[in-house]
Coordinates of N, CA, C and O in Angstrom, one line a residue:
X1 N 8.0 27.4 -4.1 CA 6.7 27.5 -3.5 C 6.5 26.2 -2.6 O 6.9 25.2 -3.1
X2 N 5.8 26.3 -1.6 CA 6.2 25.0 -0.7 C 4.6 24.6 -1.1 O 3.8 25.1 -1.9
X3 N 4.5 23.5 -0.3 CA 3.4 22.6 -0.3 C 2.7 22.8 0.6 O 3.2 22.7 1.7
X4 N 1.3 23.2 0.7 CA 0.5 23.3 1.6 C 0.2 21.9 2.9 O 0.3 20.7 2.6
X5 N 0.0 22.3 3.6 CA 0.0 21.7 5.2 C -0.9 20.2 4.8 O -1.9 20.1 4.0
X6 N -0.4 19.4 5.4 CA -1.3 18.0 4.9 C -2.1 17.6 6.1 O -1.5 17.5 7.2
X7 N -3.4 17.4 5.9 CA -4.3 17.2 6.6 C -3.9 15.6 7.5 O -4.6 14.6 7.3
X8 N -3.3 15.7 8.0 CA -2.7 14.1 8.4 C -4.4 13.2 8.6 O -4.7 12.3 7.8
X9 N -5.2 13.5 9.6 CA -6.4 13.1 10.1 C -7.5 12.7 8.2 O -8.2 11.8 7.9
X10 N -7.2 13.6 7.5 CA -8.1 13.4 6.2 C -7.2 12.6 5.4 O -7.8 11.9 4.6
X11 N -6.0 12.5 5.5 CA -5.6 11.4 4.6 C -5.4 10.5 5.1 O -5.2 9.7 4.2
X12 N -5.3 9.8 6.2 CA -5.9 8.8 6.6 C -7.0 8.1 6.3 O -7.3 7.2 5.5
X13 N -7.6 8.9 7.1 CA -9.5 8.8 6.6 C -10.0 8.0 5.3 O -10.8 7.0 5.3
X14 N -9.3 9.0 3.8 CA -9.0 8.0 3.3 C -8.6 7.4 2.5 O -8.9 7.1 1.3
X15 N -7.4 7.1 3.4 CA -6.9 5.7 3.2 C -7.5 4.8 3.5 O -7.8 3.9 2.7
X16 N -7.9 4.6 4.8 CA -9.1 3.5 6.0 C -10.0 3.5 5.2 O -10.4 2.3 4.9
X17 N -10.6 4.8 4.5 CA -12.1 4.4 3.5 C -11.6 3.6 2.3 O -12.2 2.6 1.9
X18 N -10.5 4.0 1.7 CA -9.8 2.7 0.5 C -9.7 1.6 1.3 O -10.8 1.0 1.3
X19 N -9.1 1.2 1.9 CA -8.8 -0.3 2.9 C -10.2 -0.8 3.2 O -10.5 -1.8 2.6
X20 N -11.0 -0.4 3.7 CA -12.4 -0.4 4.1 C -13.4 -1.1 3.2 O -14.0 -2.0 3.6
X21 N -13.6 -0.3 1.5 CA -14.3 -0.5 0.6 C -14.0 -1.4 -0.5 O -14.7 -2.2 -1.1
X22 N -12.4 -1.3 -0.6 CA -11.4 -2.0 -1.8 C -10.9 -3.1 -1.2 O -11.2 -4.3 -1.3
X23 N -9.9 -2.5 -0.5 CA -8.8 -3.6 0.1 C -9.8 -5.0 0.9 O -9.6 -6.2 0.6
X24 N -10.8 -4.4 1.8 CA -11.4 -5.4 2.5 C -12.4 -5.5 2.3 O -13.1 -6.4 2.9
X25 N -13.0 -4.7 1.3 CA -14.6 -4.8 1.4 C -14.6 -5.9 -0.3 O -15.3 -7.0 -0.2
X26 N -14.0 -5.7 -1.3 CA -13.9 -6.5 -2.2 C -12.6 -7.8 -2.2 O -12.1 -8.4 -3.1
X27 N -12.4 -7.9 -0.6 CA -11.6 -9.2 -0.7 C -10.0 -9.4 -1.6 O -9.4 -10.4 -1.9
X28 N -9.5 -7.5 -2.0 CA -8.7 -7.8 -3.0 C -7.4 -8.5 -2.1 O -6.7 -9.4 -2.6
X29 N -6.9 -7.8 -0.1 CA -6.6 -9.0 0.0 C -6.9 -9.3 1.2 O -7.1 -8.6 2.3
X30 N -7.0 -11.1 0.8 CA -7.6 -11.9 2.1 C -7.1 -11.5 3.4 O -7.8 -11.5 4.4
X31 N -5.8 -11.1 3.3 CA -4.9 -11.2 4.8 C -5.2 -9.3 5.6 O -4.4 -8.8 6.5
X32 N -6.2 -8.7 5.1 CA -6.0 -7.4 5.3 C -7.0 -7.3 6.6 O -6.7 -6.8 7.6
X33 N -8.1 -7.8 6.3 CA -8.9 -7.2 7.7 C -8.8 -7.8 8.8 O -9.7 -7.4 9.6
X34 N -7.8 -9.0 9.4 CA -7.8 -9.3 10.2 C -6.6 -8.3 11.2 O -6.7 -8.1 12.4
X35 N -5.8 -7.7 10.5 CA -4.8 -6.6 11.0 C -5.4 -5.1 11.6 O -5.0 -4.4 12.5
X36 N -6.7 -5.0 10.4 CA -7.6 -3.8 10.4 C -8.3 -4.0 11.5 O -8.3 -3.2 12.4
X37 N -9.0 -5.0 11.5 CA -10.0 -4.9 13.0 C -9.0 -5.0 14.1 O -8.9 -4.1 15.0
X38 N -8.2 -6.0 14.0 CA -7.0 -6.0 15.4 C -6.4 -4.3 15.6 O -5.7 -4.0 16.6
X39 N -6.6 -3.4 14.7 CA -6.1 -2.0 15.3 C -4.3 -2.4 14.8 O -3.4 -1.7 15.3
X40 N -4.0 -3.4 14.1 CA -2.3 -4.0 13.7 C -2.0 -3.2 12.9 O -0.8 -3.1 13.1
X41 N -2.3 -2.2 11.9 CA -2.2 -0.9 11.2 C -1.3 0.0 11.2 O -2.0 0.7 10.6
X42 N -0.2 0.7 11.4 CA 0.2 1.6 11.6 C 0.2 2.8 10.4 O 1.0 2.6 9.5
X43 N -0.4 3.8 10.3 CA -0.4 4.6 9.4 C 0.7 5.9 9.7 O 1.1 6.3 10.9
X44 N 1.0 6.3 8.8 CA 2.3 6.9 8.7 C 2.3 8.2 8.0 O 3.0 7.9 7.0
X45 N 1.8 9.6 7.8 CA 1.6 10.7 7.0 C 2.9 11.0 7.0 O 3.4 11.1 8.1
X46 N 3.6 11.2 5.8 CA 4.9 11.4 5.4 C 4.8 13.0 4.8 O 4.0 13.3 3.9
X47 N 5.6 13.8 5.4 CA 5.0 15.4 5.3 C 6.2 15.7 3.3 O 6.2 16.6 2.5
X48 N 7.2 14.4 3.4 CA 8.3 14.6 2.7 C 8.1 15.3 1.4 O 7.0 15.3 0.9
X49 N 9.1 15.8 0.8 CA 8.9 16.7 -0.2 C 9.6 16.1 -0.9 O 9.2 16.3 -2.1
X50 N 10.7 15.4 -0.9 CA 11.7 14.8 -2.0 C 12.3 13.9 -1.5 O 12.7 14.0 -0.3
X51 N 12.4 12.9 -2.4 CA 12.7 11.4 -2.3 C 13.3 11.1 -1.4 O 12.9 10.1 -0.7
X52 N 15.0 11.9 -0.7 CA 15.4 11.5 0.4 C 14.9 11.7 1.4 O 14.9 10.7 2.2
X53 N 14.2 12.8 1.8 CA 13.2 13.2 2.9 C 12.6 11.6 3.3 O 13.1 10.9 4.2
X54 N 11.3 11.1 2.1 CA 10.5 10.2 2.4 C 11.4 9.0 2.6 O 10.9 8.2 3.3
X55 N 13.0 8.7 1.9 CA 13.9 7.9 2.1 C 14.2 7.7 3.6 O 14.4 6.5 3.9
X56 N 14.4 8.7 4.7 CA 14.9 9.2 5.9 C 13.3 8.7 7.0 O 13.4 8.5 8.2
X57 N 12.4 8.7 6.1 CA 11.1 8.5 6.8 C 10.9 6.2 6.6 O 10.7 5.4 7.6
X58 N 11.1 6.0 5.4 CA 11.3 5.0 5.2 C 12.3 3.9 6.2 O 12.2 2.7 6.7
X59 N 13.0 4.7 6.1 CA 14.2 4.1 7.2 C 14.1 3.7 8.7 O 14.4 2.7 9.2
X60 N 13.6 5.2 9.3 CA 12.9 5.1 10.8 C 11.9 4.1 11.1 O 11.7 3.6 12.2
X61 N 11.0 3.7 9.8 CA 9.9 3.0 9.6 C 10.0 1.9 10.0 O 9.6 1.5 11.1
X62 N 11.0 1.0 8.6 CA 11.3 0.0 8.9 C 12.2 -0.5 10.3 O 11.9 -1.6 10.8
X63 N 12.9 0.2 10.6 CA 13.5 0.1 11.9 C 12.3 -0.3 13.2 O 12.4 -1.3 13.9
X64 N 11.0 0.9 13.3 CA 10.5 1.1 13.9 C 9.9 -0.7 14.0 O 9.8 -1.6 14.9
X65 N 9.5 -0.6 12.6 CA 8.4 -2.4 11.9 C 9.2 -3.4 13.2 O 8.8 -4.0 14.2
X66 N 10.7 -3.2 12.6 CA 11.3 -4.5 12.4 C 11.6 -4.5 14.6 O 11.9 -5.6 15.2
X67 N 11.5 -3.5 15.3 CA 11.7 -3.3 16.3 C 10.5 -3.5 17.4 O 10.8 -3.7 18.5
X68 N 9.1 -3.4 16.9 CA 8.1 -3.4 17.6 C 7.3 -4.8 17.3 O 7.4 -5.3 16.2
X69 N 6.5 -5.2 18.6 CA 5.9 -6.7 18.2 C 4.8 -6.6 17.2 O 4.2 -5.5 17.0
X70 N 4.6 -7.6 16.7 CA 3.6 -7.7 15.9 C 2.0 -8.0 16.3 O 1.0 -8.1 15.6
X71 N 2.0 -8.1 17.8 CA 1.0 -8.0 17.9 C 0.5 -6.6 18.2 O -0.7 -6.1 18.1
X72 N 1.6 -6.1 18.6 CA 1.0 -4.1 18.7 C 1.0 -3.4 17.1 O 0.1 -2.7 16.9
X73 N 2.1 -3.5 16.0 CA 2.1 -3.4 14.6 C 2.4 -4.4 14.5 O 3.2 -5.0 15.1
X74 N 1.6 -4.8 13.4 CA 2.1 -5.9 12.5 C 2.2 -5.0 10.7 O 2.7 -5.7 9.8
X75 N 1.9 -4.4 10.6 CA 2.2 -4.0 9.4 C 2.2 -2.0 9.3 O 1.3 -1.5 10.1
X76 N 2.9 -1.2 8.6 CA 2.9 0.1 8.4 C 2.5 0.7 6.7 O 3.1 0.7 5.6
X77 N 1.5 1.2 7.1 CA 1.4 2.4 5.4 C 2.0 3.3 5.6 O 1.6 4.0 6.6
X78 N 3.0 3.8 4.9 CA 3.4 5.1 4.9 C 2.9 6.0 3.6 O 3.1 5.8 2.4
X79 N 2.3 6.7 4.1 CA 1.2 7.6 3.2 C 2.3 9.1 2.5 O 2.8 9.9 3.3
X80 N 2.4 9.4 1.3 CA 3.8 10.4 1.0 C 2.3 11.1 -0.1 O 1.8 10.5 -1.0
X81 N 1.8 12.6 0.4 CA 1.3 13.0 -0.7 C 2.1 13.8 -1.4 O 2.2 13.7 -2.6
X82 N 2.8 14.5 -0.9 CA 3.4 15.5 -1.6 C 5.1 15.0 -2.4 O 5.6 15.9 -3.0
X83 N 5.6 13.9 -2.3 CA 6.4 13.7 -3.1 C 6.3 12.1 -4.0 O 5.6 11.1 -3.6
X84 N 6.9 12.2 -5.1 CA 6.7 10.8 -5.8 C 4.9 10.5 -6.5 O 4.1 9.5 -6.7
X85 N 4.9 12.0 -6.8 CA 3.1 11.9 -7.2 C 3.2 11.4 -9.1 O 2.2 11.4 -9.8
X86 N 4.6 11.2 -9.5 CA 4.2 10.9 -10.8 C 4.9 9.3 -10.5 O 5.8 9.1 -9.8
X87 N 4.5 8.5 -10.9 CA 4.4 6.9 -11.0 C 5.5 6.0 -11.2 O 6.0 5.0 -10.6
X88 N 5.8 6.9 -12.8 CA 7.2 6.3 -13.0 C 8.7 6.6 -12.0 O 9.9 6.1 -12.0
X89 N 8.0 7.7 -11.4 CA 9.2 8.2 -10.5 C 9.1 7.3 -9.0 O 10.1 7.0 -8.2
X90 N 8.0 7.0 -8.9 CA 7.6 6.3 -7.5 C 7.9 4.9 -8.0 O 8.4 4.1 -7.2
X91 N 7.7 4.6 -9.5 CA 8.5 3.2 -9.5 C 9.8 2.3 -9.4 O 10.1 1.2 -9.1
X92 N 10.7 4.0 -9.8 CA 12.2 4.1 -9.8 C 12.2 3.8 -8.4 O 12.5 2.7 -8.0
X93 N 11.9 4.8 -7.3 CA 12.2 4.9 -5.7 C 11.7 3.3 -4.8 O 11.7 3.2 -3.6
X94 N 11.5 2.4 -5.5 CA 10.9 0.9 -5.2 C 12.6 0.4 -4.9 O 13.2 0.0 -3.9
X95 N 12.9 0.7 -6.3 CA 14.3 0.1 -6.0 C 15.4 1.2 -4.9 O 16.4 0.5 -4.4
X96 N 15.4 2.1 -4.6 CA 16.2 2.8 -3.5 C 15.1 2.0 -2.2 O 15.9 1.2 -1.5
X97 N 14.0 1.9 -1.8 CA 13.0 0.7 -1.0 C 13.7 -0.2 -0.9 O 14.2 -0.7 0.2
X98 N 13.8 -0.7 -1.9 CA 14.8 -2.4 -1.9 C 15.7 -2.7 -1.0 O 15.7 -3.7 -0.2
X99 N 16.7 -1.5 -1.4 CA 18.0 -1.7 -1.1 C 18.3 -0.8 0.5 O 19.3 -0.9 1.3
X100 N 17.3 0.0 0.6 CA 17.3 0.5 2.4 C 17.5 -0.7 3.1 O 18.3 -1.0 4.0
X101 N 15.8 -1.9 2.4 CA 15.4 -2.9 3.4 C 17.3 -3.9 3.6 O 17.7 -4.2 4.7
X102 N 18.1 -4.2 2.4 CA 19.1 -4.5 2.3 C 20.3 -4.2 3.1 O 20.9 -5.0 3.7
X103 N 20.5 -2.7 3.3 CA 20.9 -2.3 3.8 C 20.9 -2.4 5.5 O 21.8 -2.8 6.2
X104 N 19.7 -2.0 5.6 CA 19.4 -2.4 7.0 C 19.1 -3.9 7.5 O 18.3 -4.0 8.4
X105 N 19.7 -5.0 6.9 CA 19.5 -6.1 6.7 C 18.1 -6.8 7.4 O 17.9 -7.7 8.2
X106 N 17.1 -6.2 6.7 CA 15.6 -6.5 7.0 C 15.1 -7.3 5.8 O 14.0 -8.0 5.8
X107 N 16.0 -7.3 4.5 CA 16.0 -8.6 3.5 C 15.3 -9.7 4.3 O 15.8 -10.3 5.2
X108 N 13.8 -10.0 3.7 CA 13.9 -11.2 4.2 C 13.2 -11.3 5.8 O 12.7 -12.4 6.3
X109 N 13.3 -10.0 6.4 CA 12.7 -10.5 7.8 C 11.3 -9.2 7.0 O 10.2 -9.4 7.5
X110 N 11.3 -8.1 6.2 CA 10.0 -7.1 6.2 C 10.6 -6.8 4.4 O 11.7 -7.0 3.9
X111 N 9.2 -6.3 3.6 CA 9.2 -6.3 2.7 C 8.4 -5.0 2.3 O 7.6 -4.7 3.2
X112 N 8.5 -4.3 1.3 CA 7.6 -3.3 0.6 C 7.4 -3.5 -0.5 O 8.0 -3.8 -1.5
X113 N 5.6 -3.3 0.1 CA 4.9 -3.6 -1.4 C 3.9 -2.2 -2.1 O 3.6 -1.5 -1.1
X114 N 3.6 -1.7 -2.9 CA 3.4 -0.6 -3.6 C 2.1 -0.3 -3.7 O 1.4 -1.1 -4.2
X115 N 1.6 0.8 -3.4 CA 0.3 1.4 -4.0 C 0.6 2.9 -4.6 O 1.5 3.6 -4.2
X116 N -0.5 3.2 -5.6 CA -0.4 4.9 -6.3 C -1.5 5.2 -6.8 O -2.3 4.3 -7.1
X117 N -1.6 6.0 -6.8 CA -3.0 6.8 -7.4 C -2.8 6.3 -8.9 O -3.8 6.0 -9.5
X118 N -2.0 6.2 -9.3 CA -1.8 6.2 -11.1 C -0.8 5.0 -11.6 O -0.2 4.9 -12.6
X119 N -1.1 4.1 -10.2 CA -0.7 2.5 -10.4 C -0.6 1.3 -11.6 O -1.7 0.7 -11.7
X120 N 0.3 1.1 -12.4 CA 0.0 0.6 -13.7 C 1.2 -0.5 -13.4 O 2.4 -0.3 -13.2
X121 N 0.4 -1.8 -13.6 CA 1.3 -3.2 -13.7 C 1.8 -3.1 -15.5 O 1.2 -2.8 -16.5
X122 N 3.0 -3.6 -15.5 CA 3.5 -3.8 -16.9 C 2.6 -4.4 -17.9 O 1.8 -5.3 -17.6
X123 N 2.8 -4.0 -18.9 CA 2.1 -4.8 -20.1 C 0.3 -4.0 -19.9 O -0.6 -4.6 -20.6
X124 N 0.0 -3.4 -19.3 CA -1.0 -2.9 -19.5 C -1.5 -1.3 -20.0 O -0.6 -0.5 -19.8
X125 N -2.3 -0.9 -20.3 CA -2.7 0.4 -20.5 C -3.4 1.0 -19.6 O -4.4 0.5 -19.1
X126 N -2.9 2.3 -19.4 CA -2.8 3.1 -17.6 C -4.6 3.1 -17.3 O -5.0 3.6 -16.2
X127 N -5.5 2.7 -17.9 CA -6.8 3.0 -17.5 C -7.2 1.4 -17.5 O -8.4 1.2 -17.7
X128 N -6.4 0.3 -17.5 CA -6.9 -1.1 -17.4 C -7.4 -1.0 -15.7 O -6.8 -0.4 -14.8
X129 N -8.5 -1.6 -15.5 CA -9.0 -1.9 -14.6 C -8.4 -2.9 -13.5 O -8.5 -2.8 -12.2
X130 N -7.9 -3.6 -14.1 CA -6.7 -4.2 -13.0 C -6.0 -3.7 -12.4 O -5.7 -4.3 -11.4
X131 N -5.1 -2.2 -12.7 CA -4.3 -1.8 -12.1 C -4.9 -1.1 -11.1 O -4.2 -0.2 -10.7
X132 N -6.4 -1.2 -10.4 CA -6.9 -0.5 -9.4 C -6.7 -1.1 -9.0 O -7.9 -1.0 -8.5
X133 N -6.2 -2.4 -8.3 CA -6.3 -3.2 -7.6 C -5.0 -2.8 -6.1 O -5.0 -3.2 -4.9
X134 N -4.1 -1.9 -7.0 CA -3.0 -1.2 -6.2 C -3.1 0.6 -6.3 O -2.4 1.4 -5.8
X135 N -4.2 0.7 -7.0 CA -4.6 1.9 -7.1 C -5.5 2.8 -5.2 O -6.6 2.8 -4.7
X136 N -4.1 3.3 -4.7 CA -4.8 4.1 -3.2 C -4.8 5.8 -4.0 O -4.4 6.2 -5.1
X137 N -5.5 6.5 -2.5 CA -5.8 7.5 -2.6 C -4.7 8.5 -2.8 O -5.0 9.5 -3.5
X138 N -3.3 8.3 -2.1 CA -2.2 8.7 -2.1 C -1.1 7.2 -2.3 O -1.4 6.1 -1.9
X139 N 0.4 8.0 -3.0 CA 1.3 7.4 -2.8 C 1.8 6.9 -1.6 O 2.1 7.7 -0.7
X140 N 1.9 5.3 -1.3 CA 1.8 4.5 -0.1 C 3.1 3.6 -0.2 O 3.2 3.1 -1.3
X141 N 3.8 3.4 0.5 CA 4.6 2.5 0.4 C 4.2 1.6 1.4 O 4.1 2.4 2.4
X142 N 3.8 0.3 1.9 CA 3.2 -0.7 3.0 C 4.2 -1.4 3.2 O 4.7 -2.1 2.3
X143 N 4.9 -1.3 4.5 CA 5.7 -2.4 4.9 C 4.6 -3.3 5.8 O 3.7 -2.9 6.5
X144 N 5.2 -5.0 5.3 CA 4.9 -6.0 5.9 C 6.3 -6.7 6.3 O 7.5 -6.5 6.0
X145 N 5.6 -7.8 7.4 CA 6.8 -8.6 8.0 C 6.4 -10.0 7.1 O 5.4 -10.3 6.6
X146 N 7.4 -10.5 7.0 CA 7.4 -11.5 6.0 C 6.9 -12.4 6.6 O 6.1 -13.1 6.0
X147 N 7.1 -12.8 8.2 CA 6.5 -13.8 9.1 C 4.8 -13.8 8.8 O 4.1 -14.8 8.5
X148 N 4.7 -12.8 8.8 CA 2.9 -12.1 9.0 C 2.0 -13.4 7.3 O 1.1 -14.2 7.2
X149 N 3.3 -12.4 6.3 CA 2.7 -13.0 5.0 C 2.6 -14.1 4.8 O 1.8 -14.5 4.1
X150 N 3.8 -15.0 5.6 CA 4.0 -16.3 5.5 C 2.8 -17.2 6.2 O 2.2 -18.1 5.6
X151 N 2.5 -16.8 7.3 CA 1.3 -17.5 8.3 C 0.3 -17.1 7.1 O -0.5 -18.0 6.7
X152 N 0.2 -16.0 6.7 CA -1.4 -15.7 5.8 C -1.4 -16.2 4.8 O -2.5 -16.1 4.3
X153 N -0.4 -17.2 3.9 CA -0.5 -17.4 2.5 C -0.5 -19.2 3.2 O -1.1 -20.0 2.5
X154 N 0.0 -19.7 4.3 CA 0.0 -20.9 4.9 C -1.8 -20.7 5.1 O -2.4 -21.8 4.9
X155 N -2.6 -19.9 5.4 CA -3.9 -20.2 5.8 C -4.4 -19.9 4.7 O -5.6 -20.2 4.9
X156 N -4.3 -19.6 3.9 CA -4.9 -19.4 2.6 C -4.5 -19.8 1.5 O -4.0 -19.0 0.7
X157 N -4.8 -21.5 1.1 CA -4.6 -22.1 0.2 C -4.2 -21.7 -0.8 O -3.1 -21.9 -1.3
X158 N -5.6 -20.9 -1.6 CA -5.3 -20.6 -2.7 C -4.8 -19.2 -2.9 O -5.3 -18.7 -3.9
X159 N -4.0 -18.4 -2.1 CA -3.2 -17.4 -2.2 C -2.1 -17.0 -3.6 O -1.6 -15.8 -3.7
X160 N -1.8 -18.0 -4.6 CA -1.5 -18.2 -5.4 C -2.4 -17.5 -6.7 O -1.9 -17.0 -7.7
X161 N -3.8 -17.5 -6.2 CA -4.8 -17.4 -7.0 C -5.1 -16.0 -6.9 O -5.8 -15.6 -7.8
X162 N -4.9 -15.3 -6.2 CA -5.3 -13.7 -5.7 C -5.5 -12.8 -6.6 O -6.5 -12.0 -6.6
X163 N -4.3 -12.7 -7.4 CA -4.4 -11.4 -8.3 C -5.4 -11.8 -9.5 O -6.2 -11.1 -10.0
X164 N -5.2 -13.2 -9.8 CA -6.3 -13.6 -11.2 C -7.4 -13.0 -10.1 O -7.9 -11.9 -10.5
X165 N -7.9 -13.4 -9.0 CA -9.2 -13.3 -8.9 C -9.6 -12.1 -8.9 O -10.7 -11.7 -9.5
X166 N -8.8 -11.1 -8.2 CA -8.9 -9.9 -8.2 C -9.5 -8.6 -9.9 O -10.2 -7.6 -10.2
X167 N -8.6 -9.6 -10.7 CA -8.7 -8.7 -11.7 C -10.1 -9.6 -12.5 O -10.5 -9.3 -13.7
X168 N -10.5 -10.6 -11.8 CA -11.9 -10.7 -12.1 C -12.8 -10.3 -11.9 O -13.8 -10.3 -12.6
X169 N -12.7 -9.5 -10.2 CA -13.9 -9.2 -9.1 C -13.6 -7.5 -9.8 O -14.6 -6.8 -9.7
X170 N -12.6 -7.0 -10.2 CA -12.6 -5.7 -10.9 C -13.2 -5.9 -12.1 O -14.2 -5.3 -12.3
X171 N -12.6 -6.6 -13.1 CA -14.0 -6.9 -14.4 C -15.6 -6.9 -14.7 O -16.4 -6.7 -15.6
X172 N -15.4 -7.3 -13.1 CA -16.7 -7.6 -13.1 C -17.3 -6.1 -12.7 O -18.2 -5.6 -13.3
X173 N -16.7 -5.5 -11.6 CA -17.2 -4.0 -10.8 C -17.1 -3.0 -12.1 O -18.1 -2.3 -12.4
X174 N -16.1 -3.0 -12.9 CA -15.9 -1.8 -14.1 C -15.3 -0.7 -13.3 O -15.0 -0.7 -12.1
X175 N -15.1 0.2 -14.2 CA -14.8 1.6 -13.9 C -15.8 2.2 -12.9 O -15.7 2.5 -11.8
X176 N -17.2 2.2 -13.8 CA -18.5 2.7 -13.2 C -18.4 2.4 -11.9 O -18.2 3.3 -11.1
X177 N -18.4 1.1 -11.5 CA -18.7 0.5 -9.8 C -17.8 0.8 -9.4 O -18.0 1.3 -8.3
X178 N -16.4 0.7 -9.8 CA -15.0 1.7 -9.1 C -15.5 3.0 -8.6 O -15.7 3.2 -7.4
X179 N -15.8 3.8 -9.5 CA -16.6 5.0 -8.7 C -17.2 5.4 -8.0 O -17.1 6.5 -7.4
X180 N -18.3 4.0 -7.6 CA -19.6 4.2 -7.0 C -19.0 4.0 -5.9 O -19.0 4.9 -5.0
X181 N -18.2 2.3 -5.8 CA -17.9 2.0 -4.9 C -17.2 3.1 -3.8 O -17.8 3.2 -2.7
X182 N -16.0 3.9 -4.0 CA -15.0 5.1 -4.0 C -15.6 6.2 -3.4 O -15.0 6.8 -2.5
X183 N -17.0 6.8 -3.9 CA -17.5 7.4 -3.9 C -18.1 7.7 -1.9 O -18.9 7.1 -1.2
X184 N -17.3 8.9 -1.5 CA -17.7 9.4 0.1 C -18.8 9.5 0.2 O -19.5 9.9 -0.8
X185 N -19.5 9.1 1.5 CA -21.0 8.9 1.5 C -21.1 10.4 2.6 O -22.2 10.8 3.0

């Protein structure tokens, strides 16, 4: 049975409303809204159905990243609803990620970093509040250029300090204010 038609325009939407409320509205990270206002974004609706599909999509991606200036993209979400929707399976496909960027010897010049609906950092339990911190609306893989991260963690001292802060400024919001916050107006 196939997968129904994906609203490209609504999952965007929100995504931009996650990036918007989370990503930039609670500061989880510093280097995000300067890309977002500059329009540096590239979003990416991945129609893919199984891992190689979104593998084949990954590939064009990075190519695309590693080929266009950064002042027209500087960074790509590739948004996948319909494949990789269980976590541990999306964690496995990090490492086939890895080894594309390897492959395509972009090691080192672009990197991917992870978001999921059902995002869980190790050593914690799947409803800890920290793990929203990578928690999007759909499975996302975000390529960055490493140049990009380098200049942003050079202007931002304490860049080092991010994730503690984060899983403080979530401590502090709770589940409840997760909601509120989340919550389409």
């Amino acid at each position: 049975m196939s997968k129904p038609a994906i609203d490209h325009d609504a999952v965007i939407a929100e995504t931009v409303n996650w990036m918007e409320k989370a990503v930039i509205g609670l500061n989880l990270c510093p280097f995000a809204k300067a890309v977002h206002v500059k329009k540096q974004i590239r979003y990416v609706v991945c129609e893919a159905a199984t891992p190689e599909e979104l593998l084949a999509t990954l590939i064009d991606e990075l190519e695309h990243l590693a080929e266009t200036s950064p002042e027209k993209v500087d960074t790509t979400m590739i948004i996948h609803p319909n494949v990789l929707a269980d976590f541990e399976d999306y964690n496995e496909f990090l490492d086939v990620a890895d080894a594309a960027l390897e492959d395509l010897e972009l090691d080192g010049i672009l990197q991917v970093a992870s978001f999921h609906p059902d995002y869980q950092f190790a050593d914690t339990h799947k409803n800890d509040i920290e793990n929203y911190t990578n928690r999007a609306p759909y499975p996302t893989l975000h390529l960055l250029r490493e140049d990009s991260v380098e200049r942003a963690v050079e202007a931002f001292p304490e860049a080092g300090d991010i994730f503690e802060k984060n899983i403080e400024t979530l401590r502090a919001l709770g589940h409840d204010g997760w909601d509120k916050l989340m919550q389409v107006k």
